[in-house]
Amino acid sequence: MKIRKAVFPVAGLGTRVLPATKAMPKEMLTIVDKPLIQYVFDEAKEAGIEHFIFVTGRNKVAIEDHFDRMYELDATLEARGKRAELEILARDQPQAGAVSFTRQQAPLGLGHAVWCARDIVGDEPFAVVLPDELVLHSPGCLKQMVEAAQALPDKSNLLAVQEVPADQTHQYGICGVGKRHGGSMFEVAGMVEKPAKGTAPSNFSITGRYILQPDIFRILATQPRGAGGEIQLTDAMIGLSATQNFYGVEFAGERHDCGSKSGFLRANIAYAMARPDLRDGLREEMKKYLGT
Ligand code: G1P
C-alpha cells in the first residue's frame, strides 16, 4: 500500500489557546523555533508523503505564506551572506506543486474537513494528520504507521492509538481492542467518538494520525452530525468498518497535545530538551524556577 498524499485539517479556530490564536492560526504557534505545521509537514515527508493537502479556513493565509518562497527575505539574506538562515528556509521549502490548499467554508467538524479534500486526494489511500498533536520520536509516528501498513492487506485502514487515563476517555475517539497483530498492532473492535464518562470500550484513544481508504469519502458525503453537533470522522470510520478492517497502531513516542495551553508549554520544554544546542542552557534556567 503506497501512501502518497496527506490531508492536514487546519481550519479550526484554536479557541483553547486564545488570545494567542485571535489573529494567528493555531498551526503557526511555535514549538522552540518552528511552527507546529512545519513539524507535521516534516513528519509526513519523512513517511514518504509526496503531496500535502491543507484544508484551511478564513484567517489561515499565514499557513499558505509559510510554505511559499519569500523573495524579499531570500534576497536580503543573500545580500548579507547569511548562509545558515538561507539553508533553513531551503530545507523547509516544499517542492513546487507539492502542496494544495482548499477551504472548509464552515466549521462543520473533522469529518467534513477531510471530505473537503476528496477531489484532491482522488481514489487512493491517504493519511490524515492533525497538527495539534506532535509525537516526539524518530522515526516519526506516520512513518511507523506507513511501515505497519505494509504488513496488512490492501484496503486496510490504520489509526494511531495510545492509552489515556480512564478519566480522559470522554475527550477522544476511543476504539475497542480485537485480535492482536504482533506486539504493537490490533484489529479495532468498535469505535466511539467522545464516549460519555464510564462508557468507553477501552482506554485506547485515537490520536491525530490516520491512514484511510478513499471509500471514506462516500460515507462522509452523507454522514449526519454526531458528537458536539459536528460531522465526525470517527462516525464515518464506524460506517466504513462494516466493509473494511481497521487496525490500531500503538506507536512509539511521546504525544503532545499542543492545542491546549499546558500541552503547548510541555511540548516546548520537551522539544527544547531534545535539542543539543539548547538543552544545557534550558536545564540551568529551569533550575531557577524549580528552586533546586
Ligand atoms: C479529534 C477526533 C478524535 C481524536 C482527537 C485526537 O477530536 O475527532 O477522535 O481522538 O481528534 O486529537 P478533536 O480533538 O478535534 O475534538
mmCIF file of C-alpha atoms and ligand atoms in Angstrom:
data_model
loop_
_atom_site.group_PDB
_atom_site.id
_atom_site.type_symbol
_atom_site.label_atom_id
_atom_site.label_comp_id
_atom_site.label_asym_id
_atom_site.label_seq_id
_atom_site.Cartn_x
_atom_site.Cartn_y
_atom_site.Cartn_z
ATOM 1 C CA MET A 1 0.000 0.000 0.000
ATOM 2 C CA LYS A 2 1.597 3.241 -1.166
ATOM 3 C CA ILE A 3 0.548 6.382 0.732
ATOM 4 C CA ARG A 4 1.407 9.453 -1.363
ATOM 5 C CA LYS A 5 -0.947 12.101 -0.023
ATOM 6 C CA ALA A 6 -1.626 13.568 3.402
ATOM 7 C CA VAL A 7 -4.519 15.781 4.472
ATOM 8 C CA PHE A 8 -3.937 18.368 7.193
ATOM 9 C CA PRO A 9 -7.198 19.764 8.613
ATOM 10 C CA VAL A 10 -6.182 23.289 9.671
ATOM 11 C CA ALA A 11 -9.450 25.208 9.699
ATOM 12 C CA GLY A 12 -10.044 25.037 13.480
ATOM 13 C CA LEU A 13 -10.410 28.262 15.446
ATOM 14 C CA GLY A 14 -7.972 27.350 18.226
ATOM 15 C CA THR A 15 -10.282 28.557 20.982
ATOM 16 C CA ARG A 16 -8.374 26.584 23.626
ATOM 17 C CA VAL A 17 -5.347 28.827 23.207
ATOM 18 C CA LEU A 18 -6.915 32.271 22.964
ATOM 19 C CA PRO A 19 -5.814 35.049 22.840
ATOM 20 C CA ALA A 20 -2.724 33.692 21.032
ATOM 21 C CA THR A 21 -4.902 32.495 18.159
ATOM 22 C CA LYS A 22 -7.150 35.532 17.752
ATOM 23 C CA ALA A 23 -5.331 36.821 14.667
ATOM 24 C CA MET A 24 -2.897 33.954 14.070
ATOM 25 C CA PRO A 25 -3.634 30.352 13.034
ATOM 26 C CA LYS A 26 -3.007 27.939 15.901
ATOM 27 C CA GLU A 27 -0.968 25.830 13.487
ATOM 28 C CA MET A 28 1.559 28.685 13.336
ATOM 29 C CA LEU A 29 2.205 28.549 17.094
ATOM 30 C CA THR A 30 5.874 27.965 17.612
ATOM 31 C CA ILE A 31 7.414 24.991 19.353
ATOM 32 C CA VAL A 32 11.008 26.117 20.032
ATOM 33 C CA ASP A 33 11.769 27.693 16.626
ATOM 34 C CA LYS A 34 9.363 26.093 14.154
ATOM 35 C CA PRO A 35 5.596 26.418 13.705
ATOM 36 C CA LEU A 36 3.507 23.353 14.526
ATOM 37 C CA ILE A 37 2.569 22.957 10.872
ATOM 38 C CA GLN A 38 6.214 22.544 9.876
ATOM 39 C CA TYR A 39 6.675 19.706 12.368
ATOM 40 C CA VAL A 40 3.783 17.708 10.939
ATOM 41 C CA PHE A 41 4.817 18.541 7.375
ATOM 42 C CA ASP A 42 8.302 17.162 8.142
ATOM 43 C CA GLU A 43 6.793 14.081 9.782
ATOM 44 C CA ALA A 44 4.714 13.411 6.662
ATOM 45 C CA LYS A 45 7.680 14.000 4.355
ATOM 46 C CA GLU A 46 9.760 11.522 6.365
ATOM 47 C CA ALA A 47 6.931 8.991 5.920
ATOM 48 C CA GLY A 48 7.206 9.287 2.123
ATOM 49 C CA ILE A 49 4.306 11.682 1.534
ATOM 50 C CA GLU A 50 4.635 13.480 -1.805
ATOM 51 C CA HIS A 51 1.562 15.728 -1.802
ATOM 52 C CA PHE A 52 0.456 17.830 1.159
ATOM 53 C CA ILE A 53 -3.188 18.945 1.256
ATOM 54 C CA PHE A 54 -4.216 21.667 3.695
ATOM 55 C CA VAL A 55 -7.886 22.152 4.478
ATOM 56 C CA THR A 56 -7.848 25.748 5.670
ATOM 57 C CA GLY A 57 -10.362 28.415 6.597
ATOM 58 C CA ARG A 58 -10.553 32.175 6.927
ATOM 59 C CA ASN A 59 -7.604 33.776 8.787
ATOM 60 C CA LYS A 60 -5.271 30.939 7.760
ATOM 61 C CA VAL A 61 -3.319 32.614 4.970
ATOM 62 C CA ALA A 62 -0.168 32.615 7.127
ATOM 63 C CA ILE A 63 -0.001 28.836 6.584
ATOM 64 C CA GLU A 64 -0.018 29.283 2.819
ATOM 65 C CA ASP A 65 2.606 32.018 3.071
ATOM 66 C CA HIS A 66 4.758 29.821 5.293
ATOM 67 C CA PHE A 67 5.084 27.214 2.536
ATOM 68 C CA ASP A 68 5.755 29.797 -0.178
ATOM 69 C CA ARG A 69 9.050 31.460 -1.018
ATOM 70 C CA MET A 70 9.684 34.915 0.459
ATOM 71 C CA TYR A 71 11.693 36.637 -2.253
ATOM 72 C CA GLU A 72 12.483 39.769 -0.219
ATOM 73 C CA LEU A 73 13.721 37.641 2.659
ATOM 74 C CA ASP A 74 15.815 35.385 0.383
ATOM 75 C CA ALA A 75 17.331 38.409 -1.384
ATOM 76 C CA THR A 76 18.130 40.193 1.877
ATOM 77 C CA LEU A 77 19.716 37.112 3.448
ATOM 78 C CA GLU A 78 21.677 36.539 0.221
ATOM 79 C CA ALA A 79 22.936 40.136 0.172
ATOM 80 C CA ARG A 80 24.021 39.834 3.815
ATOM 81 C CA GLY A 81 25.739 36.485 3.273
ATOM 82 C CA LYS A 82 23.501 34.683 5.813
ATOM 83 C CA ARG A 83 24.108 31.157 4.518
ATOM 84 C CA ALA A 84 22.840 29.265 7.591
ATOM 85 C CA GLU A 85 19.490 31.084 7.547
ATOM 86 C CA LEU A 86 19.103 30.548 3.791
ATOM 87 C CA GLU A 87 19.701 26.845 4.332
ATOM 88 C CA ILE A 88 16.958 26.687 6.979
ATOM 89 C CA LEU A 89 14.487 28.238 4.524
ATOM 90 C CA ALA A 90 15.572 25.917 1.703
ATOM 91 C CA ARG A 91 15.279 22.876 3.993
ATOM 92 C CA ASP A 92 11.639 23.648 4.865
ATOM 93 C CA GLN A 93 10.526 24.625 1.346
ATOM 94 C CA PRO A 94 8.136 22.156 -0.328
ATOM 95 C CA GLN A 95 8.745 21.223 -3.932
ATOM 96 C CA ALA A 96 6.750 23.329 -6.400
ATOM 97 C CA GLY A 97 3.325 21.771 -6.939
ATOM 98 C CA ALA A 98 3.560 19.503 -3.884
ATOM 99 C CA VAL A 99 1.123 21.476 -1.735
ATOM 100 C CA SER A 100 -2.588 22.139 -2.228
ATOM 101 C CA PHE A 101 -4.960 24.326 -0.267
ATOM 102 C CA THR A 102 -8.720 24.107 -0.106
ATOM 103 C CA ARG A 103 -11.101 25.854 2.270
ATOM 104 C CA GLN A 104 -13.602 24.396 4.663
ATOM 105 C CA GLN A 105 -16.174 27.173 4.437
ATOM 106 C CA ALA A 106 -17.943 26.424 7.739
ATOM 107 C CA PRO A 107 -16.758 24.703 10.942
ATOM 108 C CA LEU A 108 -18.798 21.537 10.485
ATOM 109 C CA GLY A 109 -16.310 19.120 12.054
ATOM 110 C CA LEU A 110 -13.277 16.976 11.321
ATOM 111 C CA GLY A 111 -15.196 14.589 9.071
ATOM 112 C CA HIS A 112 -16.407 17.471 6.925
ATOM 113 C CA ALA A 113 -12.882 18.938 6.763
ATOM 114 C CA VAL A 114 -11.490 15.638 5.458
ATOM 115 C CA TRP A 115 -14.361 15.366 2.947
ATOM 116 C CA CYS A 116 -13.363 18.819 1.574
ATOM 117 C CA ALA A 117 -10.124 17.190 0.318
ATOM 118 C CA ARG A 118 -11.882 14.402 -1.647
ATOM 119 C CA ASP A 119 -11.155 15.666 -5.161
ATOM 120 C CA ILE A 120 -7.520 16.455 -4.393
ATOM 121 C CA VAL A 121 -6.975 13.027 -2.814
ATOM 122 C CA GLY A 122 -8.826 11.104 -5.541
ATOM 123 C CA ASP A 123 -9.074 7.330 -5.497
ATOM 124 C CA GLU A 124 -6.085 6.260 -3.393
ATOM 125 C CA PRO A 125 -5.319 5.603 0.283
ATOM 126 C CA PHE A 126 -4.189 8.699 2.137
ATOM 127 C CA ALA A 127 -3.030 9.925 5.519
ATOM 128 C CA VAL A 128 -4.780 12.389 7.815
ATOM 129 C CA VAL A 129 -2.521 14.303 10.190
ATOM 130 C CA LEU A 130 -3.879 16.605 12.906
ATOM 131 C CA PRO A 131 -1.314 19.352 13.536
ATOM 132 C CA ASP A 132 -2.413 19.869 17.172
ATOM 133 C CA GLU A 133 -0.730 16.650 18.121
ATOM 134 C CA LEU A 134 3.011 16.244 17.950
ATOM 135 C CA VAL A 135 4.772 12.966 18.601
ATOM 136 C CA LEU A 136 8.386 13.303 19.645
ATOM 137 C CA HIS A 137 10.119 10.238 18.223
ATOM 138 C CA SER A 138 12.392 9.102 15.451
ATOM 139 C CA PRO A 139 11.141 7.536 13.249
ATOM 140 C CA GLY A 140 8.027 9.710 13.393
ATOM 141 C CA CYS A 141 4.533 8.441 14.127
ATOM 142 C CA LEU A 142 3.328 8.500 10.494
ATOM 143 C CA LYS A 143 6.403 6.636 9.268
ATOM 144 C CA GLN A 144 5.737 3.961 11.888
ATOM 145 C CA MET A 145 2.177 3.678 10.571
ATOM 146 C CA VAL A 146 3.194 3.529 6.909
ATOM 147 C CA GLU A 147 5.618 0.739 7.805
ATOM 148 C CA ALA A 148 2.902 -1.090 9.773
ATOM 149 C CA ALA A 149 0.581 -0.786 6.750
ATOM 150 C CA GLN A 150 2.995 -2.774 4.587
ATOM 151 C CA ALA A 151 2.252 -5.907 6.663
ATOM 152 C CA LEU A 152 -1.524 -5.578 6.128
ATOM 153 C CA PRO A 153 -3.808 -6.446 3.215
ATOM 154 C CA ASP A 154 -4.752 -3.683 0.766
ATOM 155 C CA LYS A 155 -7.912 -1.820 1.757
ATOM 156 C CA SER A 156 -6.845 -1.731 5.407
ATOM 157 C CA ASN A 157 -7.279 1.419 7.491
ATOM 158 C CA LEU A 158 -4.923 2.331 10.328
ATOM 159 C CA LEU A 159 -5.286 4.545 13.375
ATOM 160 C CA ALA A 160 -2.516 5.731 15.664
ATOM 161 C CA VAL A 161 -3.676 4.865 19.177
ATOM 162 C CA GLN A 162 -2.385 5.474 22.658
ATOM 163 C CA GLU A 163 -3.767 4.610 26.078
ATOM 164 C CA VAL A 164 -5.089 7.501 28.144
ATOM 165 C CA PRO A 165 -6.225 7.545 31.787
ATOM 166 C CA ALA A 166 -9.875 6.468 32.224
ATOM 167 C CA ASP A 167 -10.907 9.982 33.290
ATOM 168 C CA GLN A 168 -9.827 11.357 29.881
ATOM 169 C CA THR A 169 -11.529 8.921 27.505
ATOM 170 C CA HIS A 170 -14.511 11.273 27.043
ATOM 171 C CA GLN A 171 -12.218 13.787 25.295
ATOM 172 C CA TYR A 172 -11.233 11.470 22.419
ATOM 173 C CA GLY A 173 -12.326 8.959 19.854
ATOM 174 C CA ILE A 174 -11.915 5.582 21.562
ATOM 175 C CA CYS A 175 -11.532 2.194 19.915
ATOM 176 C CA GLY A 176 -12.172 -1.298 21.216
ATOM 177 C CA VAL A 177 -9.376 -3.876 21.055
ATOM 178 C CA GLY A 178 -9.807 -7.005 18.928
ATOM 179 C CA LYS A 179 -7.325 -9.603 17.712
ATOM 180 C CA ARG A 180 -3.642 -8.733 18.246
ATOM 181 C CA HIS A 181 -1.237 -8.423 15.294
ATOM 182 C CA GLY A 182 2.272 -8.653 16.694
ATOM 183 C CA GLY A 183 3.354 -6.567 19.634
ATOM 184 C CA SER A 184 2.051 -3.146 18.721
ATOM 185 C CA MET A 185 -0.970 -3.588 16.447
ATOM 186 C CA PHE A 186 -4.523 -4.847 16.946
ATOM 187 C CA GLU A 187 -7.738 -5.148 14.991
ATOM 188 C CA VAL A 188 -10.107 -2.388 16.041
ATOM 189 C CA ALA A 189 -13.316 -3.790 17.518
ATOM 190 C CA GLY A 190 -15.726 -0.871 17.503
ATOM 191 C CA MET A 191 -15.126 2.866 17.792
ATOM 192 C CA VAL A 192 -16.942 5.672 19.548
ATOM 193 C CA GLU A 193 -16.383 9.431 19.408
ATOM 194 C CA LYS A 194 -16.112 11.106 22.816
ATOM 195 C CA PRO A 195 -17.960 8.459 24.879
ATOM 196 C CA ALA A 196 -19.825 9.591 27.984
ATOM 197 C CA LYS A 197 -17.783 9.098 31.162
ATOM 198 C CA GLY A 198 -17.710 5.472 32.257
ATOM 199 C CA THR A 199 -18.881 4.060 28.893
ATOM 200 C CA ALA A 200 -15.629 3.816 26.883
ATOM 201 C CA PRO A 201 -14.919 0.353 25.415
ATOM 202 C CA SER A 202 -11.201 0.689 26.293
ATOM 203 C CA ASN A 203 -8.548 3.267 27.193
ATOM 204 C CA PHE A 204 -7.178 3.372 23.633
ATOM 205 C CA SER A 205 -7.663 6.873 22.276
ATOM 206 C CA ILE A 206 -7.495 7.648 18.580
ATOM 207 C CA THR A 207 -4.681 10.166 18.214
ATOM 208 C CA GLY A 208 -4.188 12.563 15.338
ATOM 209 C CA ARG A 209 -2.804 10.175 12.681
ATOM 210 C CA TYR A 210 -4.869 8.048 10.299
ATOM 211 C CA ILE A 211 -4.316 6.048 7.121
ATOM 212 C CA LEU A 212 -7.639 5.741 5.335
ATOM 213 C CA GLN A 213 -9.031 4.227 2.180
ATOM 214 C CA PRO A 214 -10.731 6.679 -0.235
ATOM 215 C CA ASP A 215 -14.066 4.853 0.315
ATOM 216 C CA ILE A 216 -14.388 7.017 3.451
ATOM 217 C CA PHE A 217 -15.354 9.978 1.228
ATOM 218 C CA ARG A 218 -18.509 8.240 0.005
ATOM 219 C CA ILE A 219 -19.585 7.754 3.621
ATOM 220 C CA LEU A 220 -18.610 11.270 4.688
ATOM 221 C CA ALA A 221 -20.759 12.721 1.911
ATOM 222 C CA THR A 222 -23.940 11.754 3.776
ATOM 223 C CA GLN A 223 -22.622 11.445 7.327
ATOM 224 C CA PRO A 224 -25.076 13.051 9.795
ATOM 225 C CA ARG A 225 -23.786 15.262 12.593
ATOM 226 C CA GLY A 226 -22.607 13.397 15.695
ATOM 227 C CA ALA A 227 -20.893 14.329 18.978
ATOM 228 C CA GLY A 228 -20.808 18.098 19.556
ATOM 229 C CA GLY A 229 -23.174 18.641 16.594
ATOM 230 C CA GLU A 230 -20.246 18.073 14.187
ATOM 231 C CA ILE A 231 -19.736 15.706 11.262
ATOM 232 C CA GLN A 232 -17.310 13.303 12.915
ATOM 233 C CA LEU A 233 -14.583 11.371 11.129
ATOM 234 C CA THR A 234 -14.918 8.620 13.745
ATOM 235 C CA ASP A 235 -18.599 8.103 12.835
ATOM 236 C CA ALA A 236 -17.706 7.718 9.140
ATOM 237 C CA MET A 237 -14.960 5.251 10.112
ATOM 238 C CA ILE A 238 -17.564 3.225 12.021
ATOM 239 C CA GLY A 239 -19.542 3.114 8.760
ATOM 240 C CA LEU A 240 -16.505 2.029 6.736
ATOM 241 C CA SER A 241 -15.580 -0.636 9.308
ATOM 242 C CA ALA A 242 -18.662 -2.585 8.165
ATOM 243 C CA THR A 243 -16.775 -3.499 4.968
ATOM 244 C CA GLN A 244 -13.080 -2.815 5.689
ATOM 245 C CA ASN A 245 -10.709 -3.611 8.536
ATOM 246 C CA PHE A 246 -9.323 -1.000 10.894
ATOM 247 C CA TYR A 247 -6.113 -1.543 12.843
ATOM 248 C CA GLY A 248 -4.848 0.326 15.898
ATOM 249 C CA VAL A 249 -1.132 1.052 15.853
ATOM 250 C CA GLU A 250 0.441 1.621 19.259
ATOM 251 C CA PHE A 251 3.209 3.934 18.139
ATOM 252 C CA ALA A 252 6.432 4.656 19.945
ATOM 253 C CA GLY A 253 6.927 8.234 21.119
ATOM 254 C CA GLU A 254 5.685 10.883 23.461
ATOM 255 C CA ARG A 255 2.417 12.544 22.382
ATOM 256 C CA HIS A 256 1.903 16.270 22.951
ATOM 257 C CA ASP A 257 -1.488 17.975 22.643
ATOM 258 C CA CYS A 258 -0.295 21.400 21.525
ATOM 259 C CA GLY A 259 -3.854 22.700 21.188
ATOM 260 C CA SER A 260 -4.063 23.134 24.971
ATOM 261 C CA LYS A 261 -2.036 25.657 26.953
ATOM 262 C CA SER A 262 -0.399 23.110 29.252
ATOM 263 C CA GLY A 263 0.331 20.703 26.373
ATOM 264 C CA PHE A 264 1.831 23.536 24.333
ATOM 265 C CA LEU A 265 4.154 24.540 27.183
ATOM 266 C CA ARG A 266 5.142 20.938 27.856
ATOM 267 C CA ALA A 267 5.912 20.399 24.152
ATOM 268 C CA ASN A 268 8.155 23.454 24.105
ATOM 269 C CA ILE A 269 10.142 22.078 27.038
ATOM 270 C CA ALA A 270 10.287 18.526 25.631
ATOM 271 C CA TYR A 271 11.386 19.660 22.153
ATOM 272 C CA ALA A 272 13.937 22.121 23.574
ATOM 273 C CA MET A 273 15.374 19.423 25.842
ATOM 274 C CA ALA A 274 15.757 17.177 22.778
ATOM 275 C CA ARG A 275 17.919 19.851 21.118
ATOM 276 C CA PRO A 276 21.652 19.539 21.878
ATOM 277 C CA ASP A 277 22.150 23.295 21.218
ATOM 278 C CA LEU A 278 19.510 24.340 23.777
ATOM 279 C CA ARG A 279 19.349 21.538 26.352
ATOM 280 C CA ASP A 280 22.075 22.551 28.802
ATOM 281 C CA GLY A 281 21.180 26.236 28.928
ATOM 282 C CA LEU A 282 17.496 25.453 29.437
ATOM 283 C CA ARG A 283 18.242 22.958 32.202
ATOM 284 C CA GLU A 284 20.162 25.645 34.109
ATOM 285 C CA GLU A 285 17.373 28.199 33.602
ATOM 286 C CA MET A 286 14.706 25.781 34.773
ATOM 287 C CA LYS A 287 16.595 25.050 37.986
ATOM 288 C CA LYS A 288 15.947 28.663 38.972
ATOM 289 C CA TYR A 289 12.182 28.219 38.600
ATOM 290 C CA LEU A 290 12.116 24.807 40.209
ATOM 291 C CA GLY A 291 14.101 26.039 43.189
ATOM 292 C CA THR A 292 16.710 23.304 43.005
HETATM 293 C C1 G1P B 1 -10.401 14.656 17.072
HETATM 294 C C2 G1P B 1 -11.097 13.335 16.754
HETATM 295 C C3 G1P B 1 -10.926 12.363 17.923
HETATM 296 C C4 G1P B 1 -9.466 12.187 18.240
HETATM 297 C C5 G1P B 1 -8.813 13.557 18.505
HETATM 298 C C6 G1P B 1 -7.317 13.408 18.652
HETATM 299 O O1 G1P B 1 -11.089 15.273 18.137
HETATM 300 O O2 G1P B 1 -12.456 13.586 16.494
HETATM 301 O O3 G1P B 1 -11.491 11.119 17.582
HETATM 302 O O4 G1P B 1 -9.315 11.343 19.388
HETATM 303 O O5 G1P B 1 -9.042 14.456 17.411
HETATM 304 O O6 G1P B 1 -6.730 14.623 18.935
HETATM 305 P P1 G1P B 1 -10.907 16.846 18.487
HETATM 306 O O7 G1P B 1 -9.618 16.952 19.253
HETATM 307 O O8 G1P B 1 -10.856 17.567 17.186
HETATM 308 O O9 G1P B 1 -12.080 17.200 19.325
#
